[in-house]
Amino acid sequence: MSVTDAPPARPELDRMLRELRTGADHWAALPVPDRARVFREVSGAVAGVAREWAETAARAKNIPDGSPLAGEEWMSGPYAALESSAAYARAYEAITRGRSPADGLPTRTVPGGRTAVRVLPLGLQQRVLFHGFSAEVWMPPGVSPERLRREAGLDAGTVGRSGGVGLVLGAGNISSIAPLDAFYELVAAGRTSLVKLNPTFADLLDIYERALAPLIHIGAVRVVNGDGAVGSYLATHDGVDKVHITGSQATHDTIVWGRGEEAERRRAERDPRLAVPITSELGGVSPIIVVPGTWSDADLRFQAEHVATMRLHNAGHNCIAGQMVVLGADWPQRDAFLAELRGAFARLPAREPWYPGSADRLREAVAAHAGAETINGRVLLESTGDDPACDTEYFAPVLAWKQVAGTGSEFLRAAVVFANDRLAGTLGANVVVDPAARRSMGAAFEEALADLRYGTIAVNAWTAVGFQLAGATWGAFPGNTIEDVGSGIDVVHNGHLLAGPERTVVTGPFREFPRSVPGGEFSLFPKPPWFAGARTAAITGERLTGYAAAPSWARLLGVLVPAFRA
């Protein structure tokens, strides 16, 4: 199957949808061991184009040759696709052996009668690679460990029933999103996908076709370029049974309800324009809750760079970028932290925003907030808690901060209420807390996490780590509808195929190695390679991708050497 770079005409799109219908029937009849084999073949195909993939994505974002920023494209592109395809192959292999994809995963009980299942680390190599990090998927209240394991697998083990044909509308900011979404549609629902790329990644079409060749060959995937008109035609096509979109709430609502007066009428009559189900991941305003503590100068500097990274990664063009820093009004070190945050904005390498419309959004943020500061092309502003920074996902290097009264658990409870009730969206929330402050809160800390209504929560990490983990779930907190879609509906990734998960919680070390050990944390993790100031991010990302393609202790050592020089 070969597709030209130009958007295909409607007859060509019609033909692809017919082929995908046949492909869905073929996949439905395919024995589970053969499905595992196909995903192993996908891993090999992705490995074969990994360098072209990363380099082409970097060029699309105007990243200079040899820049450490290229590490972002290795890690968020082919590395993520390799991890995901391998996870699904393992899930199929477990089902082939008559086991649940969740068998062997440790569980514990967390607040609200929830079962938490650990998805990181699993195995000795993961313990070394992610030393000091852990991740759990929290199920809704009342789901026992036995039920979790019994229901895991979704439709991956179902043979003989087709999931039909879906349309995947790909994102334009992270190059692995569209392939990962197509993977999940196929594995979780037995649904083949026509993937329409965002125009920003048009140059990746040929690379995607080669990376997904095993799926394309059996009629499980087709990939096309195209603008909004192509997407609109496909979304309302009678050959499409379901739509999945990663993008903005405005785009979602246009697909579902239409525009202008038509949309108003359809909403009032509860008569959506879209006649098939839709799932989505739509971003939002992500909080970074900084719990007051007693920090050293090195802590202040490190965590300021950490917070800056949550905003500046990918030039700020991430649906999961941190946007609202919640600080303690009574924290004696608040002003010192803000000074370090300004210093991080000034010190980290300047980078031109590349996503369409970024310059306009930067100007809008400055115009809407009195006293907004522009530092090295980035905007830092104080929020009143009732301004556009709470409601507008800027998708650009704009970072706001808001003061909340209290210290310890009192502060954390107030910050959770602010994040839940005032900020738009429920995709991800970050919490930064030093080990002593966390210990002093006892059970109240984890109870506060349970109260945070977000699909991914990161403690001393960035929620994007959850995006990268194949075994974690990715999506908004449950409960959204097409009428009030928020950050989206349903999840993707979910490598253990858990049924009805509530959220993922990622935990990392407060301090990098070697400061972590005398600071009371047994973590040997260096400065993370995704940090905006990581000097060896490109070589670390390249080697990490090579490791994911063929894990071994020798390749793991090859990752660690540059990682410790970051």
XYZ file of C-alpha atoms in Angstrom:
566
model
C 0.000 0.000 0.000
C 1.468 3.338 -0.978
C -0.057 6.743 -0.417
C 1.213 9.924 -2.026
C 1.991 13.043 -0.015
C -0.977 14.904 -1.514
C -4.364 14.529 0.182
C -6.245 11.714 -1.563
C -9.422 12.405 -3.498
C -12.730 11.183 -2.151
C -12.884 8.042 -4.324
C -9.472 7.042 -2.959
C -10.667 7.601 0.619
C -13.771 5.542 -0.129
C -11.585 2.725 -1.411
C -9.398 2.810 1.708
C -12.434 2.526 3.964
C -13.631 -0.515 2.022
C -10.191 -2.095 2.414
C -10.268 -1.386 6.141
C -13.696 -3.045 6.398
C -12.191 -6.168 4.850
C -9.189 -5.752 7.130
C -11.426 -5.610 10.213
C -12.962 -8.947 9.234
C -9.486 -10.380 8.681
C -8.305 -9.169 12.095
C -11.427 -10.570 13.754
C -10.605 -14.014 12.379
C -6.898 -13.822 13.248
C -5.872 -16.120 16.120
C -4.489 -14.365 19.176
C -0.920 -15.728 18.748
C -0.855 -14.282 15.237
C -1.932 -10.896 16.577
C 1.025 -11.000 18.957
C 3.294 -11.826 16.028
C 2.004 -8.855 14.029
C 2.832 -6.456 16.859
C 6.301 -7.947 17.193
C 6.709 -7.249 13.477
C 5.534 -3.682 14.034
C 8.279 -3.244 16.641
C 10.836 -4.369 14.096
C 9.454 -2.035 11.450
C 9.497 0.952 13.824
C 13.090 0.169 14.793
C 14.023 0.158 11.117
C 12.828 3.739 10.557
C 13.562 5.155 14.024
C 16.341 7.493 12.948
C 14.399 8.862 9.962
C 11.344 9.268 12.189
C 13.152 11.266 14.876
C 15.117 13.397 12.408
C 12.072 14.215 10.252
C 10.004 15.171 13.301
C 12.855 17.392 14.485
C 12.951 19.183 11.132
C 9.189 19.724 11.281
C 9.801 21.618 14.532
C 12.814 23.598 13.299
C 15.221 21.853 15.676
C 18.815 22.411 14.465
C 20.992 19.414 13.607
C 23.021 18.329 16.619
C 20.761 20.070 19.146
C 20.039 18.294 22.456
C 16.376 19.137 21.732
C 16.365 16.277 19.225
C 16.148 13.990 22.242
C 12.529 15.038 22.621
C 11.767 13.609 19.186
C 13.497 10.287 19.841
C 11.699 9.801 23.157
C 8.227 11.030 22.166
C 8.346 9.435 18.719
C 9.853 6.029 17.872
C 10.693 5.176 21.487
C 7.051 5.527 22.553
C 5.884 3.471 19.548
C 8.381 0.700 20.322
C 7.349 0.501 23.962
C 3.665 0.432 23.042
C 3.875 -2.225 20.330
C 5.956 -4.456 22.606
C 3.462 -4.033 25.467
C 0.553 -5.093 23.265
C 2.506 -8.088 21.981
C 3.100 -9.139 25.600
C -0.604 -8.729 26.381
C -1.549 -10.975 23.464
C 1.083 -13.509 24.508
C -0.355 -13.593 28.037
C -3.844 -14.223 26.636
C -2.426 -16.980 24.421
C -1.140 -18.706 27.576
C -4.589 -18.460 29.155
C -3.559 -15.676 31.508
C -4.787 -12.163 32.174
C -2.609 -9.281 30.914
C -2.755 -8.059 34.530
C -1.515 -11.303 36.089
C 1.534 -10.805 38.286
C 1.081 -7.050 38.700
C 1.348 -6.045 42.376
C -1.724 -4.378 43.881
C -2.536 -2.399 47.004
C -5.511 -0.545 48.464
C -5.528 3.246 48.238
C -8.017 5.837 49.578
C -11.663 5.475 48.691
C -11.593 1.681 48.546
C -9.646 1.769 45.295
C -7.302 -0.912 44.009
C -3.989 0.411 42.704
C -2.023 -1.840 40.358
C 1.681 -1.212 39.830
C 2.753 -0.904 36.199
C 6.296 0.437 36.812
C 8.828 -0.893 37.560
C 8.333 -4.444 36.309
C 11.460 -6.536 36.089
C 15.058 -5.856 37.053
C 15.995 -3.839 33.958
C 13.099 -1.423 34.505
C 14.143 -1.063 38.136
C 17.585 0.026 36.982
C 16.434 2.216 34.096
C 13.756 4.032 36.127
C 15.405 3.799 39.529
C 13.378 5.868 41.985
C 10.298 6.056 39.750
C 7.073 4.099 40.070
C 3.654 4.173 38.439
C 0.285 2.763 39.415
C -3.076 2.630 37.717
C -5.857 3.369 40.198
C -9.180 1.694 39.541
C -12.546 3.213 40.558
C -13.796 2.517 44.106
C -15.046 -1.000 44.622
C -12.995 -2.796 41.949
C -11.220 -5.690 43.679
C -7.855 -7.106 42.556
C -9.648 -10.269 41.453
C -12.112 -8.332 39.311
C -9.291 -6.204 37.890
C -7.453 -9.291 36.667
C -10.596 -11.057 35.480
C -11.768 -8.132 33.334
C -8.367 -7.137 31.932
C -7.896 -7.840 28.241
C -10.863 -5.916 26.820
C -11.503 -7.322 23.304
C -7.902 -8.355 22.649
C -8.713 -12.051 23.087
C -12.014 -11.985 21.195
C -11.885 -13.937 17.942
C -14.673 -13.855 15.378
C -16.180 -10.447 16.130
C -15.187 -7.350 14.159
C -14.850 -3.959 15.823
C -15.492 -2.197 12.532
C -13.603 0.757 11.083
C -12.496 3.866 12.939
C -11.149 7.270 12.013
C -8.117 8.485 13.976
C -7.565 12.234 13.696
C -3.913 12.622 14.607
C -2.375 15.347 16.733
C 0.115 17.809 15.291
C 2.488 18.172 18.213
C 3.823 14.728 19.239
C 4.681 12.312 16.464
C 3.813 9.045 18.235
C 0.239 10.020 19.142
C -1.511 8.989 15.919
C 0.176 5.552 15.655
C -0.424 4.841 19.354
C -4.098 5.725 19.007
C -4.436 3.366 16.032
C -2.698 0.599 18.014
C -5.164 0.954 20.871
C -8.209 0.955 18.606
C -7.041 -2.321 17.075
C -6.006 -4.067 20.287
C -8.724 -2.902 22.679
C -11.656 -2.976 20.253
C -10.584 -4.989 17.201
C -11.158 -1.850 15.138
C -9.103 -0.960 12.070
C -8.196 2.696 11.516
C -7.888 5.283 8.820
C -5.310 7.650 10.329
C -5.482 11.221 9.065
C -2.307 13.090 9.905
C -2.194 16.643 11.112
C -0.600 18.846 8.405
C 2.387 19.569 10.673
C 3.488 15.952 10.256
C 2.770 15.621 6.543
C 6.437 14.841 5.836
C 6.228 11.782 8.098
C 3.681 9.989 5.908
C 6.147 7.706 4.152
C 7.887 6.916 7.439
C 4.618 6.031 9.145
C 3.730 3.759 6.238
C 6.987 1.856 6.636
C 6.740 1.788 10.432
C 3.198 0.426 10.281
C 3.781 -1.793 7.240
C 2.780 -5.051 9.022
C -0.594 -3.497 9.900
C -1.042 -1.857 6.506
C -0.302 -5.156 4.752
C -3.227 -6.927 6.468
C -5.657 -4.031 6.018
C -5.625 -2.935 9.673
C -4.370 0.620 9.072
C -4.297 3.231 6.334
C -2.517 6.582 6.714
C -3.326 9.757 4.780
C -2.468 13.426 4.722
C -5.234 15.988 4.567
C -6.703 19.195 5.911
C -9.877 19.856 7.852
C -12.040 19.207 4.793
C -10.641 15.672 4.514
C -11.266 15.083 8.210
C -14.817 16.410 7.957
C -15.595 14.174 4.981
C -14.285 11.101 6.768
C -15.982 11.840 10.107
C -19.416 11.787 8.495
C -18.694 8.919 6.103
C -21.015 5.928 6.394
C -17.954 3.674 6.238
C -16.696 4.972 9.598
C -18.052 3.397 12.792
C -16.195 5.482 15.353
C -13.969 8.575 15.621
C -11.011 9.240 17.898
C -9.415 12.677 18.061
C -6.422 14.145 19.844
C -6.651 17.914 19.632
C -8.652 20.824 20.977
C -12.112 20.975 22.504
C -13.127 23.417 19.755
C -12.238 20.905 17.031
C -14.064 18.128 18.869
C -17.190 20.243 19.212
C -17.114 21.223 15.547
C -17.006 17.553 14.566
C -19.807 16.619 16.945
C -22.116 19.651 16.688
C -21.045 21.689 13.665
C -20.493 25.458 13.713
C -22.399 28.631 14.579
C -26.193 28.516 14.567
C -26.236 24.881 13.482
C -24.191 23.920 16.557
C -26.437 25.936 18.882
C -29.561 24.320 17.456
C -28.131 20.811 17.611
C -26.992 21.273 21.197
C -30.398 22.550 22.218
C -32.092 19.607 20.523
C -29.435 17.107 21.680
C -29.039 16.107 18.046
C -25.307 15.752 17.303
C -24.090 16.067 13.737
C -21.809 13.097 14.329
C -23.772 9.870 14.090
C -21.118 7.529 15.546
C -19.327 7.320 18.922
C -16.304 9.545 19.526
C -13.469 9.302 22.034
C -10.945 12.049 22.581
C -7.926 13.525 24.339
C -8.202 17.312 24.406
C -5.793 18.833 26.915
C -6.568 21.575 29.411
C -4.932 23.823 31.985
C -2.656 21.548 33.998
C -1.737 22.530 37.569
C 1.681 22.209 39.185
C 1.034 22.156 42.934
C 4.205 23.072 44.839
C 3.806 21.972 48.471
C 5.648 24.293 50.898
C 8.712 22.814 52.547
C 12.220 23.681 53.668
C 14.346 23.500 50.545
C 18.043 24.027 49.934
C 19.276 26.408 47.242
C 19.985 23.363 45.069
C 16.418 22.121 45.607
C 14.991 25.470 44.575
C 17.096 25.574 41.419
C 16.440 21.955 40.426
C 12.680 22.125 40.958
C 12.439 25.485 39.177
C 14.019 23.857 36.128
C 11.664 20.916 36.593
C 8.620 23.211 36.577
C 9.993 25.194 33.633
C 10.459 21.951 31.700
C 6.795 21.059 32.213
C 5.980 24.224 30.298
C 8.876 24.537 27.822
C 9.213 20.980 26.522
C 8.336 20.946 22.799
C 8.355 24.775 22.918
C 5.235 24.662 25.092
C 3.123 22.842 22.495
C 1.890 19.969 24.662
C -1.629 19.178 25.812
C -0.069 18.055 29.087
C 2.198 21.075 29.563
C 2.033 22.504 33.069
C 0.377 25.914 32.958
C -0.706 26.948 36.473
C 1.830 26.813 39.319
C 0.019 26.766 42.670
C 2.250 28.217 45.403
C 1.813 28.652 49.144
C 1.043 32.265 50.088
C 2.525 31.481 53.519
C 5.623 29.683 52.208
C 8.714 31.627 53.307
C 10.597 30.430 50.206
C 7.900 31.377 47.697
C 9.729 34.453 46.391
C 13.032 32.567 46.235
C 11.364 29.867 44.153
C 9.840 32.441 41.805
C 13.274 34.027 41.398
C 14.720 30.645 40.431
C 11.816 30.093 38.030
C 12.568 33.407 36.325
C 16.219 32.373 36.215
C 15.325 29.058 34.562
C 13.281 30.854 31.907
C 16.220 33.165 31.223
C 18.913 30.465 31.366
C 17.361 27.647 29.343
C 18.120 27.835 25.613
C 15.826 30.141 23.681
C 13.505 28.387 21.272
C 11.090 29.791 18.744
C 7.534 28.504 19.141
C 6.788 26.527 15.977
C 3.141 25.479 16.250
C 0.709 27.532 14.124
C -0.872 30.415 16.042
C 1.683 30.450 18.873
C 2.639 34.100 18.454
C -1.002 35.156 18.670
C -1.532 33.165 21.865
C 1.551 34.693 23.474
C 0.271 38.184 22.684
C -3.190 37.305 23.996
C -1.744 36.061 27.295
C 0.249 39.244 27.832
C -2.696 41.470 26.901
C -5.080 39.643 29.250
C -2.892 39.716 32.380
C -1.576 42.923 33.894
C 2.067 42.654 34.931
C 2.857 39.666 32.709
C 6.611 39.271 32.226
C 8.284 38.229 28.967
C 11.539 36.400 29.697
C 13.650 35.030 26.854
C 10.539 34.707 24.685
C 8.529 33.032 27.454
C 5.673 34.551 29.442
C 5.375 34.352 33.233
C 2.342 35.887 34.900
C 0.501 35.975 38.210
C -3.071 34.719 38.076
C -5.913 36.078 40.183
C -7.651 32.714 40.004
C -10.363 34.282 37.870
C -8.681 35.159 34.585
C -8.018 33.585 31.172
C -4.986 31.648 32.451
C -7.424 29.416 34.366
C -9.654 28.724 31.392
C -7.437 28.954 28.288
C -4.996 26.243 27.259
C -2.389 28.507 25.650
C -0.418 25.701 23.935
C 2.566 28.065 23.958
C 5.321 28.988 26.470
C 2.996 30.718 28.940
C 3.256 29.862 32.642
C 0.988 31.317 35.323
C 1.234 31.169 39.103
C -1.363 31.536 41.825
C -1.061 31.860 45.604
C -3.099 29.687 47.964
C -3.079 30.095 51.744
C -1.847 27.520 54.219
C 0.971 25.071 54.713
C 1.187 21.284 54.775
C -2.042 19.354 54.337
C -4.112 22.535 54.744
C -2.385 24.041 51.708
C -2.647 20.833 49.729
C -6.379 20.517 50.338
C -6.922 24.124 49.252
C -4.764 23.629 46.154
C -6.731 20.509 45.195
C -10.016 22.400 45.514
C -8.646 25.226 43.337
C -7.386 22.817 40.685
C -10.591 20.783 40.617
C -13.050 23.667 40.693
C -11.333 26.473 38.835
C -8.982 25.106 36.170
C -10.226 23.905 32.794
C -9.755 20.232 32.032
C -8.868 17.048 33.894
C -6.037 15.516 31.855
C -3.081 15.834 34.217
C -1.938 17.372 37.498
C 1.579 17.641 38.946
C 2.511 17.748 42.629
C 5.993 18.733 43.846
C 6.696 17.835 47.494
C 9.883 17.183 49.443
C 10.135 13.882 51.349
C 9.944 15.508 54.800
C 6.802 17.474 53.945
C 5.166 14.375 52.515
C 5.975 12.315 55.594
C 4.585 15.009 57.875
C 1.210 14.824 56.103
C 0.926 11.075 56.534
C -2.215 9.531 55.047
C -3.595 12.985 54.246
C -1.212 13.261 51.299
C -2.546 10.244 49.435
C -6.106 11.184 50.368
C -5.519 14.522 48.644
C -4.284 12.692 45.544
C -7.484 10.659 45.543
C -9.469 13.905 45.605
C -7.625 15.325 42.574
C -9.927 14.708 39.603
C -7.266 14.178 36.917
C -6.540 11.281 34.580
C -2.807 11.313 35.342
C -1.169 12.640 38.500
C 2.596 12.985 38.791
C 4.291 13.370 42.161
C 7.825 14.783 41.810
C 7.637 13.904 38.126
C 5.904 15.355 35.097
C 2.641 13.833 33.909
C 4.184 13.387 30.442
C 6.137 10.481 31.976
C 2.766 8.750 32.244
C 2.195 9.359 28.534
C 5.503 7.622 27.769
C 4.791 4.529 29.883
C 3.153 1.856 27.760
C 1.574 0.158 30.765
C -0.007 3.350 32.098
C -3.353 4.756 31.023
C -3.694 8.087 29.238
C -6.789 10.252 29.115
C -9.030 12.593 31.065
C -10.579 11.775 34.420
C -13.755 9.735 33.791
C -17.156 11.364 33.534
C -17.019 13.693 30.521
C -19.686 13.610 27.817
C -19.936 14.928 24.272
C -22.091 17.778 25.636
C -19.382 18.770 28.136
C -16.273 17.060 26.837
C -13.606 18.799 28.945
C -10.291 17.031 28.422
C -11.869 14.155 26.558
C -13.536 10.772 26.827
C -11.984 7.340 27.508
C -8.303 6.330 27.606
C -5.571 5.094 25.277
C -2.210 3.308 25.763
C -3.227 1.036 28.705
C -0.782 -1.730 27.813
C -2.255 -4.163 30.359
C -5.739 -3.578 28.893
C -7.379 -2.745 32.220
C -11.155 -2.341 32.077
C -12.507 1.032 33.190
C -9.424 2.561 34.869
C -9.780 5.819 36.792
C -6.298 7.341 36.664
C -2.550 6.785 36.585
C -0.294 8.016 39.411
C 3.419 8.427 38.631
C 5.926 9.058 41.433
C 9.541 10.171 41.073
C 12.368 11.382 43.310
C 12.355 14.952 44.635
C 16.109 15.251 44.098
C 18.347 13.961 41.335
C 21.250 11.585 42.046
C 23.581 11.967 43.897
C 21.713 14.531 46.048
C 18.800 12.123 46.367
C 20.610 9.642 48.625
C 21.728 11.988 51.456
C 18.323 13.675 51.041
C 16.590 10.529 52.243
C 15.569 8.930 48.928
C 17.090 5.747 47.577
C 17.106 6.865 43.956
C 19.987 6.618 41.530
C 18.174 8.545 38.776
C 20.222 11.428 37.366
C 18.899 14.692 35.971
C 16.058 13.465 33.725
C 16.870 13.459 30.007
C 13.546 15.184 29.252
C 14.588 18.270 31.244
C 14.844 21.369 29.073
C 18.469 21.833 30.126
C 19.645 18.223 29.681
C 22.848 18.475 27.624
C 22.954 14.831 26.513
C 19.237 14.410 25.732
C 19.772 13.597 22.044
C 22.233 10.753 22.529
C 20.299 9.457 25.546
C 17.059 9.461 23.554
C 18.686 7.699 20.618
C 20.180 5.004 22.821
C 16.963 4.623 24.791
C 15.180 3.954 21.513
C 17.797 1.388 20.565
C 17.331 -0.276 23.932
C 13.534 -0.398 23.463
C 14.032 -2.048 20.066
C 16.181 -4.845 21.529
C 16.491 -4.716 25.343
C 19.736 -6.013 26.808
C 22.002 -5.176 29.717
C 24.667 -3.907 27.324
C 22.232 -1.510 25.667
C 20.899 -0.442 29.046
C 24.430 0.506 30.099
C 24.718 2.478 26.863
C 21.683 4.521 27.928
C 22.919 5.158 31.446
C 26.358 6.507 30.495
C 25.122 9.655 28.664
C 22.132 9.979 31.016
C 24.496 10.524 33.944
C 26.231 13.305 31.991
C 23.009 15.272 31.403
